[in-house]
Amino acid sequence: MPDENDNWLEPLLEDHMSREPAEFDFQQWANKYPDEAQLLNRGYEDSGQTTKTRIQFLWRCIMQSRVTRYSAAAVVALAMALVLLGPFGTPGNGGVVLADVREKVADIETMVIRGTKTFMHPGDDGDVFEFDGMKCEFDLVKHFSKQHGFTEKAYVHGNLFYRITFNLPKQQTLIVFPPYKKYLRFASTDEVAKILEKFATPNGVFDLLLASDYKELGRDKIDGVEVEAFEFQSPGPFREILPKPVFDIQSYTGKVWVGIEEQLPIRIEGNLVIGKSLMTVFNELNLHEVNVLDKYNIELDESIFDPDPPEGYTEFTFSDILQVIPAEAKAGAAFMGLVPAGFLFWKRRRKRATTRPT
Amino acid sequence: MTGLDDQTLVQRALRADPESFGELCRRYYPALVAMADSILLDHHLAEDAAQEALAEACRGLKRLRRPESFGSWLGSICRNVAKDMLRQLPKQRNLGRDPPRQEPACEADYRAAALTEAVQQLPPHQREVIFMRFYNEMSYRQMAKVLGSTEQTIDGRLRRAKKSIAAYLRRKGLGSHGVL
């Protein structure tokens, strides 16, 4: 039934609002959006998306992930806090009784671990990965406390490059970058705390290692201490921790030396092959880490696990990273692993410095 | 290609057939511009919004679960893009710093100004259908496709919108029994 207003209003509106139909020029649009046009030309089945679309896709993965959606910042922080090779695992049972080792590990109140962490290009004689002239070799010091949490400090040529602090009672994680006087801090939700616990507590890492395949390598001596060696491999348990697009652990092999007398892991070496993923900004990298048990059951000052940023530091926001990621990925020069935010921020600072008017 | 349905075109576009996506763009572009114009009230910005919406749709095409609903999916994207653009418009536009209004020079100007105001005072979903209907003379079927509604719903919205416009014009001394 016609509206009572139709007779007079419709012609009026037609006259007032009518326009020539908007013409769409596909070529012009394609010129304006080259990445999208390229995507259309290549087809969506091709996994080689443009950097822009790939970043967007990966970012969606992060946000959609059950694990990571709670805190985007936590994703970066978790990758930085990967304590995959804490000296807690021993999968063997020959001279070393697994149950005894586990029990001993569970009883340890505190530990100090020292070691190294080196990122390399793939290949047998892969060079150490460099970022802006800096070789990515870190000296590590880790403190574990069943009561307070853990910290990881990474040094380059004796200078502290980053410190990660996970305060267990306060469920707070703090990452500081002394060279830039920047910090990243977030409260751990239950989910995040659960993940951190997997990495950061002896029992958590122990359980992860126990889920791996292993073989006995026999007895050996390290610094005069009689040990039993084991080799383990299988990224399975580790793969589940972070989504593949975020941190793609393709293979994981490691060796554990357990002191016969102490019934404790004394040294762990691990090798990870990390595929192109967000945390490596699409670089394939190998990570070699060595952890040596330095001391255990010693008094550790509670202040070591202080989750508050030092005075004079300013917050490093996650949006800073996002702004930089596409450019860095395109250049193929960026590196994100255990210290991605630091590298990226460093890169930005250098750029700013070079563009600042004199 | 113009005879192919949306679903087929989407599937072809996903298999490296850019022209299929081009056809989808041509098919929906006028509706998108009208929709964006109803939000932005600026034709040039509306064209920008429509093109950006198509770019977003292109990027997300693989995620489209129901290709047959491409039109309404695209419409939703366009609406969001236009709203985002509106939020980003310079503040002066929202602070009433527009150029001072000129007094209508003649009756036609007065009527045009009143009509513009009458359309602008409509709620967004009614203004949207008015723009789409009278901008490019879109059919109810076309509108329903982009808006993801039924033709009955579109008809109801249009009736209410026109009723509201008529009432506004009457209050301004215009209308079927007024000076028109």
XYZ file of C-alpha atoms in Angstrom:
538
model
C 0.000 0.000 0.000
C 1.510 3.336 -0.982
C 2.570 5.638 1.802
C 0.468 8.761 2.258
C 3.663 10.796 1.895
C 4.810 9.080 -1.284
C 3.050 11.350 -3.731
C 4.725 14.545 -2.739
C 7.779 13.469 -0.708
C 9.292 10.831 -2.967
C 9.782 13.128 -5.953
C 11.154 15.740 -3.624
C 13.702 13.368 -2.113
C 14.645 11.970 -5.499
C 15.223 15.450 -6.780
C 17.178 16.492 -3.724
C 19.336 13.430 -3.187
C 19.750 11.729 -6.499
C 23.295 11.428 -7.807
C 24.969 9.874 -10.740
C 25.805 6.314 -9.736
C 29.302 6.196 -8.271
C 31.554 4.521 -10.815
C 34.116 2.094 -9.577
C 37.485 2.074 -11.319
C 39.181 -1.184 -10.397
C 42.555 -0.189 -11.839
C 42.592 3.016 -9.875
C 41.665 1.152 -6.729
C 44.411 -1.411 -7.371
C 46.936 1.408 -7.704
C 45.764 2.875 -4.431
C 45.942 -0.506 -2.649
C 48.906 -2.349 -4.201
C 49.243 -4.914 -1.407
C 45.638 -5.948 -1.781
C 45.882 -6.032 -5.556
C 48.930 -8.232 -5.233
C 47.045 -10.539 -2.929
C 44.261 -10.842 -5.481
C 46.708 -11.581 -8.251
C 48.582 -14.183 -6.301
C 45.557 -15.908 -4.855
C 44.757 -16.616 -1.261
C 45.917 -20.181 -1.269
C 49.480 -18.958 -1.474
C 50.804 -18.751 2.023
C 53.263 -16.073 0.966
C 51.044 -13.191 1.899
C 52.336 -9.682 1.823
C 54.046 -8.491 4.916
C 51.120 -6.266 5.732
C 48.479 -8.942 5.428
C 50.663 -11.509 7.145
C 51.223 -9.249 10.105
C 47.540 -8.584 10.315
C 46.814 -12.278 10.102
C 49.330 -13.111 12.770
C 48.089 -10.371 14.978
C 44.610 -11.774 14.688
C 46.016 -15.164 15.641
C 47.460 -13.661 18.759
C 44.276 -11.968 19.734
C 42.150 -14.996 18.960
C 44.348 -17.425 20.786
C 42.956 -18.764 23.997
C 46.337 -18.398 25.554
C 47.315 -14.975 24.345
C 44.116 -13.005 24.115
C 44.251 -12.079 27.776
C 47.186 -9.838 27.349
C 48.911 -8.922 24.146
C 51.862 -7.687 26.075
C 52.095 -11.029 27.743
C 52.818 -12.677 24.423
C 55.980 -10.741 23.967
C 56.881 -11.073 27.568
C 56.365 -14.800 27.503
C 58.626 -15.234 24.543
C 61.170 -13.222 26.369
C 60.717 -15.244 29.477
C 61.099 -18.644 27.900
C 63.059 -20.556 30.407
C 63.073 -23.673 28.357
C 66.308 -24.962 29.641
C 66.185 -24.543 33.334
C 68.202 -27.243 35.050
C 65.279 -29.205 36.281
C 64.813 -31.995 33.853
C 66.175 -35.431 33.858
C 64.400 -38.034 31.897
C 66.567 -40.993 32.685
C 66.436 -43.657 35.298
C 69.664 -45.716 35.128
C 72.129 -44.709 37.805
C 69.888 -41.771 38.385
C 66.441 -42.546 39.619
C 63.978 -40.256 38.038
C 61.617 -40.153 40.951
C 64.470 -39.218 43.288
C 65.611 -36.396 41.048
C 62.141 -35.049 40.749
C 61.684 -35.180 44.466
C 64.966 -33.376 45.010
C 64.076 -30.712 42.491
C 60.719 -30.220 44.122
C 62.439 -29.751 47.458
C 64.762 -27.014 46.264
C 63.723 -23.645 47.647
C 66.093 -21.433 45.680
C 68.581 -21.711 42.812
C 71.098 -19.587 40.995
C 71.842 -20.622 37.435
C 74.432 -19.215 35.087
C 74.710 -19.769 31.398
C 74.695 -18.416 27.893
C 72.129 -17.884 25.213
C 73.173 -17.564 21.571
C 71.081 -16.972 18.503
C 72.464 -18.183 15.223
C 71.568 -18.380 11.593
C 70.541 -21.876 10.496
C 73.213 -24.273 9.276
C 75.977 -26.288 10.842
C 78.341 -23.363 10.939
C 75.673 -20.725 11.330
C 77.016 -17.331 12.240
C 75.835 -15.603 15.340
C 72.847 -13.523 14.487
C 73.627 -9.855 14.477
C 71.276 -7.014 14.934
C 72.489 -3.579 14.053
C 76.040 -4.663 14.627
C 75.381 -6.389 17.934
C 76.024 -10.097 18.183
C 73.135 -11.816 19.893
C 75.126 -13.675 22.512
C 74.002 -13.255 26.073
C 75.442 -14.228 29.400
C 72.664 -15.283 31.691
C 72.043 -15.257 35.406
C 68.806 -16.716 36.685
C 67.403 -16.722 40.170
C 64.626 -19.058 41.187
C 62.682 -18.984 44.371
C 59.801 -21.258 45.133
C 58.384 -18.533 47.303
C 59.054 -15.381 45.298
C 59.285 -16.315 41.607
C 62.161 -15.955 39.176
C 64.375 -13.460 37.426
C 66.490 -13.720 34.315
C 69.232 -11.247 33.558
C 70.950 -11.115 30.173
C 74.262 -9.361 29.707
C 76.088 -8.327 26.573
C 79.784 -7.663 27.159
C 79.115 -7.306 30.851
C 76.314 -4.777 30.441
C 72.816 -5.705 31.490
C 70.625 -5.758 28.424
C 67.373 -6.986 29.905
C 65.969 -8.290 33.152
C 62.772 -10.270 33.461
C 61.144 -10.548 36.841
C 58.159 -12.700 37.572
C 56.884 -12.089 41.051
C 54.900 -15.100 42.055
C 52.931 -13.763 45.060
C 51.993 -10.527 43.307
C 51.466 -12.200 39.932
C 53.306 -9.339 38.290
C 55.787 -9.556 35.472
C 58.307 -6.835 34.833
C 60.760 -6.583 31.973
C 63.296 -3.807 32.028
C 65.772 -2.661 29.393
C 68.453 -0.700 31.184
C 70.142 0.587 28.008
C 66.948 2.447 27.170
C 65.579 2.997 30.657
C 62.352 1.374 29.554
C 60.144 -1.211 31.138
C 57.182 -3.382 30.319
C 54.973 -4.526 33.160
C 51.728 -6.400 33.332
C 49.629 -8.180 35.856
C 49.421 -11.840 35.104
C 45.940 -13.175 34.730
C 45.325 -16.673 35.953
C 45.932 -18.007 32.456
C 49.167 -16.134 32.033
C 50.315 -17.056 35.493
C 49.674 -20.677 34.651
C 51.848 -20.423 31.549
C 54.580 -18.609 33.368
C 54.505 -21.239 36.026
C 55.186 -23.842 33.356
C 58.356 -22.043 32.380
C 59.401 -20.510 35.565
C 59.053 -23.062 38.276
C 61.191 -26.142 38.680
C 58.262 -28.473 38.698
C 56.749 -26.879 35.618
C 59.874 -27.195 33.505
C 60.550 -30.613 34.940
C 57.156 -31.819 33.793
C 57.719 -30.386 30.338
C 60.977 -32.241 29.975
C 59.499 -35.443 31.237
C 56.990 -35.292 28.426
C 59.828 -35.401 25.875
C 61.460 -38.445 24.289
C 64.894 -39.221 25.678
C 67.770 -41.652 25.636
C 70.560 -42.389 28.083
C 74.050 -41.315 27.066
C 75.904 -42.965 29.936
C 78.212 -41.716 32.641
C 80.565 -38.788 32.342
C 82.418 -36.273 34.476
C 81.883 -32.529 34.626
C 84.447 -30.551 36.632
C 85.316 -33.702 38.503
C 81.734 -34.428 39.396
C 80.381 -37.763 38.303
C 77.262 -37.368 36.234
C 74.875 -39.329 34.125
C 73.921 -37.791 30.768
C 70.648 -37.907 28.934
C 69.556 -36.589 25.594
C 66.022 -35.536 24.977
C 64.188 -34.269 21.973
C 60.674 -33.466 20.890
C 59.197 -30.059 20.742
C 55.753 -31.456 21.521
C 55.286 -30.209 25.065
C 56.877 -26.885 24.229
C 54.936 -26.392 21.057
C 51.723 -26.316 22.990
C 52.778 -23.383 25.073
C 52.586 -20.677 22.442
C 50.708 -20.749 19.135
C 52.880 -21.673 16.175
C 52.413 -18.350 14.356
C 53.699 -16.632 17.463
C 56.658 -18.810 18.361
C 57.369 -21.731 16.108
C 59.603 -24.244 17.847
C 60.349 -26.687 15.072
C 62.761 -28.920 16.841
C 64.205 -29.130 20.263
C 67.121 -31.255 21.385
C 68.968 -31.081 24.633
C 71.307 -32.810 26.987
C 71.039 -33.025 30.730
C 73.844 -34.036 33.062
C 72.614 -35.194 36.437
C 74.995 -35.470 39.361
C 75.020 -39.025 40.611
C 75.638 -38.014 44.198
C 73.487 -34.890 44.313
C 70.709 -36.427 42.251
C 70.284 -33.003 40.716
C 70.659 -31.679 37.181
C 74.014 -29.950 37.048
C 74.148 -28.799 33.460
C 71.726 -28.527 30.589
C 72.430 -27.693 26.976
C 69.689 -27.161 24.510
C 69.246 -26.404 20.849
C 66.087 -25.024 19.412
C 65.258 -24.504 15.775
C 62.783 -21.698 15.568
C 60.793 -21.257 12.395
C 59.586 -18.056 10.875
C 57.098 -16.658 13.306
C 56.077 -13.408 14.835
C 58.623 -13.634 17.589
C 61.446 -13.986 15.108
C 59.823 -11.557 12.685
C 59.923 -14.275 10.077
C 63.563 -15.166 10.516
C 64.616 -18.771 10.849
C 66.945 -18.919 13.813
C 68.703 -21.447 15.977
C 68.971 -20.911 19.687
C 71.685 -22.549 21.724
C 71.439 -22.249 25.479
C 73.613 -23.556 28.243
C 72.513 -23.537 31.855
C 74.730 -24.555 34.735
C 73.545 -24.935 38.291
C 75.611 -22.541 40.338
C 74.062 -22.621 43.809
C 70.922 -23.881 45.389
C 69.008 -23.561 48.630
C 70.748 -20.316 49.441
C 69.240 -17.187 50.909
C 67.886 -14.938 48.163
C 66.883 -11.411 49.008
C 63.225 -10.748 48.322
C 64.170 -7.494 46.587
C 65.621 -9.515 43.689
C 62.064 -10.286 42.702
C 60.762 -6.747 43.057
C 58.196 -6.241 40.271
C 58.374 -2.427 40.404
C 60.310 -0.601 37.689
C 63.450 1.252 38.727
C 63.213 4.985 39.184
C 63.581 7.044 36.040
C 62.325 4.311 33.734
C 59.347 4.893 31.460
C 56.872 2.399 30.176
C 57.440 0.660 26.904
C 54.081 0.199 25.254
C 53.115 -2.677 23.085
C 51.854 -0.324 20.401
C 55.465 0.750 19.980
C 56.273 -2.748 18.844
C 53.346 -2.971 16.483
C 54.272 0.245 14.777
C 57.676 -1.097 14.064
C 57.024 -4.706 13.188
C 55.964 -4.314 9.536
C 58.868 -2.097 8.638
C 61.318 -4.351 10.380
C 59.889 -7.459 8.831
C 60.087 -5.951 5.376
C 63.660 -5.061 5.896
C 64.279 -8.585 7.075
C 66.609 -7.197 9.654
C 64.624 -7.383 12.785
C 65.034 -9.963 15.388
C 62.596 -10.974 18.014
C 63.309 -13.791 20.344
C 63.908 -13.524 23.957
C 64.492 -9.806 23.724
C 62.354 -8.627 20.868
C 61.017 -5.478 22.374
C 64.444 -4.305 23.279
C 65.822 -4.768 19.821
C 62.901 -3.118 18.191
C 62.977 -0.210 20.503
C 66.675 0.113 19.959
C 66.101 0.194 16.227
C 63.480 2.896 16.575
C 65.658 4.998 18.779
C 68.437 4.850 16.246
C 66.068 5.891 13.508
C 64.822 8.806 15.537
C 68.316 9.820 16.339
C 69.278 9.901 12.700
C 66.244 11.928 11.689
C 66.424 14.438 14.493
C 67.311 17.910 13.216
C 70.607 19.214 14.378
C 30.837 -12.315 -15.355
C 28.097 -9.859 -14.423
C 25.614 -12.734 -14.342
C 27.543 -14.719 -11.750
C 26.335 -14.776 -8.175
C 28.375 -13.407 -5.292
C 29.350 -16.812 -4.021
C 30.931 -17.827 -7.310
C 32.732 -14.533 -7.631
C 34.136 -14.799 -4.109
C 35.356 -18.316 -4.767
C 36.990 -17.233 -7.997
C 38.599 -14.242 -6.326
C 40.107 -16.544 -3.752
C 41.681 -18.536 -6.575
C 43.692 -15.686 -8.033
C 41.008 -14.166 -10.233
C 41.213 -10.432 -9.525
C 38.562 -9.586 -12.082
C 36.000 -11.468 -10.018
C 36.752 -9.256 -7.081
C 36.574 -6.282 -9.435
C 33.085 -7.336 -10.415
C 32.058 -7.580 -6.778
C 33.462 -4.097 -6.237
C 31.534 -2.668 -9.166
C 28.410 -4.403 -7.953
C 28.475 -2.952 -4.464
C 30.425 0.255 -4.765
C 27.439 2.586 -5.308
C 25.640 1.099 -2.309
C 28.756 1.455 -0.180
C 29.193 5.082 -1.141
C 25.572 5.818 -0.284
C 25.887 4.006 3.004
C 29.090 5.821 3.923
C 27.632 9.164 2.850
C 24.712 8.647 5.202
C 27.226 8.495 8.037
C 29.854 10.976 6.917
C 27.553 13.414 5.078
C 30.364 14.072 2.647
C 30.422 12.487 -0.777
C 34.175 12.534 -1.278
C 34.876 11.051 2.128
C 32.187 8.482 1.440
C 34.040 7.367 -1.680
C 37.240 7.044 0.327
C 35.411 5.004 2.954
C 33.901 2.717 0.327
C 37.301 2.086 -1.232
C 38.882 1.407 2.131
C 36.054 -0.992 2.934
C 36.777 -2.872 -0.276
C 40.436 -3.061 0.665
C 39.541 -4.441 4.075
C 37.209 -6.925 2.480
C 39.964 -7.968 0.102
C 42.334 -8.580 2.974
C 39.764 -10.559 4.911
C 38.129 -12.417 2.047
C 39.554 -15.739 3.098
C 37.871 -15.395 6.463
C 34.437 -14.965 4.955
C 32.637 -18.088 6.023
C 29.474 -17.595 3.979
C 30.401 -16.220 0.563
C 26.725 -15.908 -0.304
C 26.518 -13.202 2.371
C 29.303 -11.177 0.832
C 27.077 -8.123 0.377
C 25.988 -7.780 3.987
C 29.506 -8.579 5.190
C 30.900 -5.856 2.980
C 28.172 -3.483 4.140
C 29.128 -4.054 7.777
C 32.762 -3.376 6.986
C 31.872 -0.174 5.191
C 29.685 1.030 8.049
C 32.532 0.471 10.494
C 35.074 2.162 8.256
C 32.824 5.193 7.855
C 32.203 5.395 11.595
C 35.945 5.221 12.232
C 36.518 7.983 9.730
C 33.829 10.080 11.356
C 35.561 9.732 14.706
C 38.817 10.844 13.166
C 37.411 13.909 11.441
C 38.829 17.166 12.701
C 37.220 18.275 15.892
C 36.078 21.589 14.531
C 33.531 19.735 12.472
C 31.943 18.492 15.655
C 32.403 21.719 17.534
C 30.133 23.737 15.289
C 32.933 25.592 13.564
C 31.361 25.036 10.191
C 31.126 28.103 7.968
C 28.275 30.374 9.033
C 25.026 29.444 7.407
C 23.856 31.603 4.590
C 20.270 32.686 4.561
C 18.386 30.847 1.808
C 18.239 33.092 -1.215
C 15.014 31.688 -2.557
C 12.279 29.249 -1.811
C 14.125 26.404 -3.541
C 17.144 26.961 -1.336
C 14.986 27.065 1.745
C 13.346 23.820 0.751
C 16.687 22.150 0.003
C 18.114 23.258 3.343
C 15.034 21.976 5.145
C 15.271 18.646 3.362
C 18.940 18.289 4.255
C 18.147 18.990 7.901
C 15.183 16.632 7.808
C 17.374 13.788 6.553
C 20.190 14.563 8.967
C 17.915 14.407 11.998
C 16.939 10.824 11.201
C 18.331 7.980 13.274
C 21.338 6.370 11.490
C 19.540 3.222 10.322
C 16.723 5.281 8.777
C 19.099 7.779 7.216
C 20.984 4.851 5.739
C 17.980 3.494 3.856
C 16.956 6.952 2.679
C 20.402 7.528 1.218
C 20.524 4.161 -0.436
C 17.046 4.441 -1.839
C 17.235 7.966 -3.210
C 20.937 8.278 -3.901
C 21.113 5.705 -6.646
C 17.532 4.484 -6.782
C 18.500 1.156 -5.363
C 15.847 -1.533 -5.320
C 14.632 -3.030 -2.065
C 16.294 -6.263 -3.082
C 19.677 -4.635 -3.572
C 19.370 -2.779 -0.305
C 18.363 -5.904 1.567
C 21.455 -7.644 0.252
C 23.858 -5.007 1.511
C 22.075 -4.361 4.764
C 21.551 -8.015 5.535
C 17.854 -7.415 6.157
C 14.611 -8.486 4.554
C 12.800 -6.340 2.025
C 9.959 -5.982 4.539
C 12.330 -4.551 7.106
C 13.732 -2.121 4.539
C 10.213 -1.094 3.596
C 9.312 -0.475 7.242
C 12.409 1.623 7.821
C 11.768 3.665 4.714
C 8.182 4.355 5.707
C 9.171 5.486 9.162
C 11.958 7.616 7.743
C 9.688 9.309 5.247
C 7.070 9.886 7.907
C 9.657 11.547 10.062
C 10.947 13.704 7.194
C 7.409 14.739 6.283
C 6.667 15.717 9.868
C 9.854 17.758 10.023
C 9.044 19.573 6.807
C 5.538 20.307 7.973
C 6.910 21.824 11.125
C 8.998 24.063 8.878
C 5.886 25.142 7.043
C 6.577 22.871 4.110
C 4.868 19.731 2.965
C 2.016 18.534 0.812
C -0.176 21.394 1.966
C 2.561 23.914 2.338
C 4.586 25.913 -0.071
C 5.720 22.980 -2.153
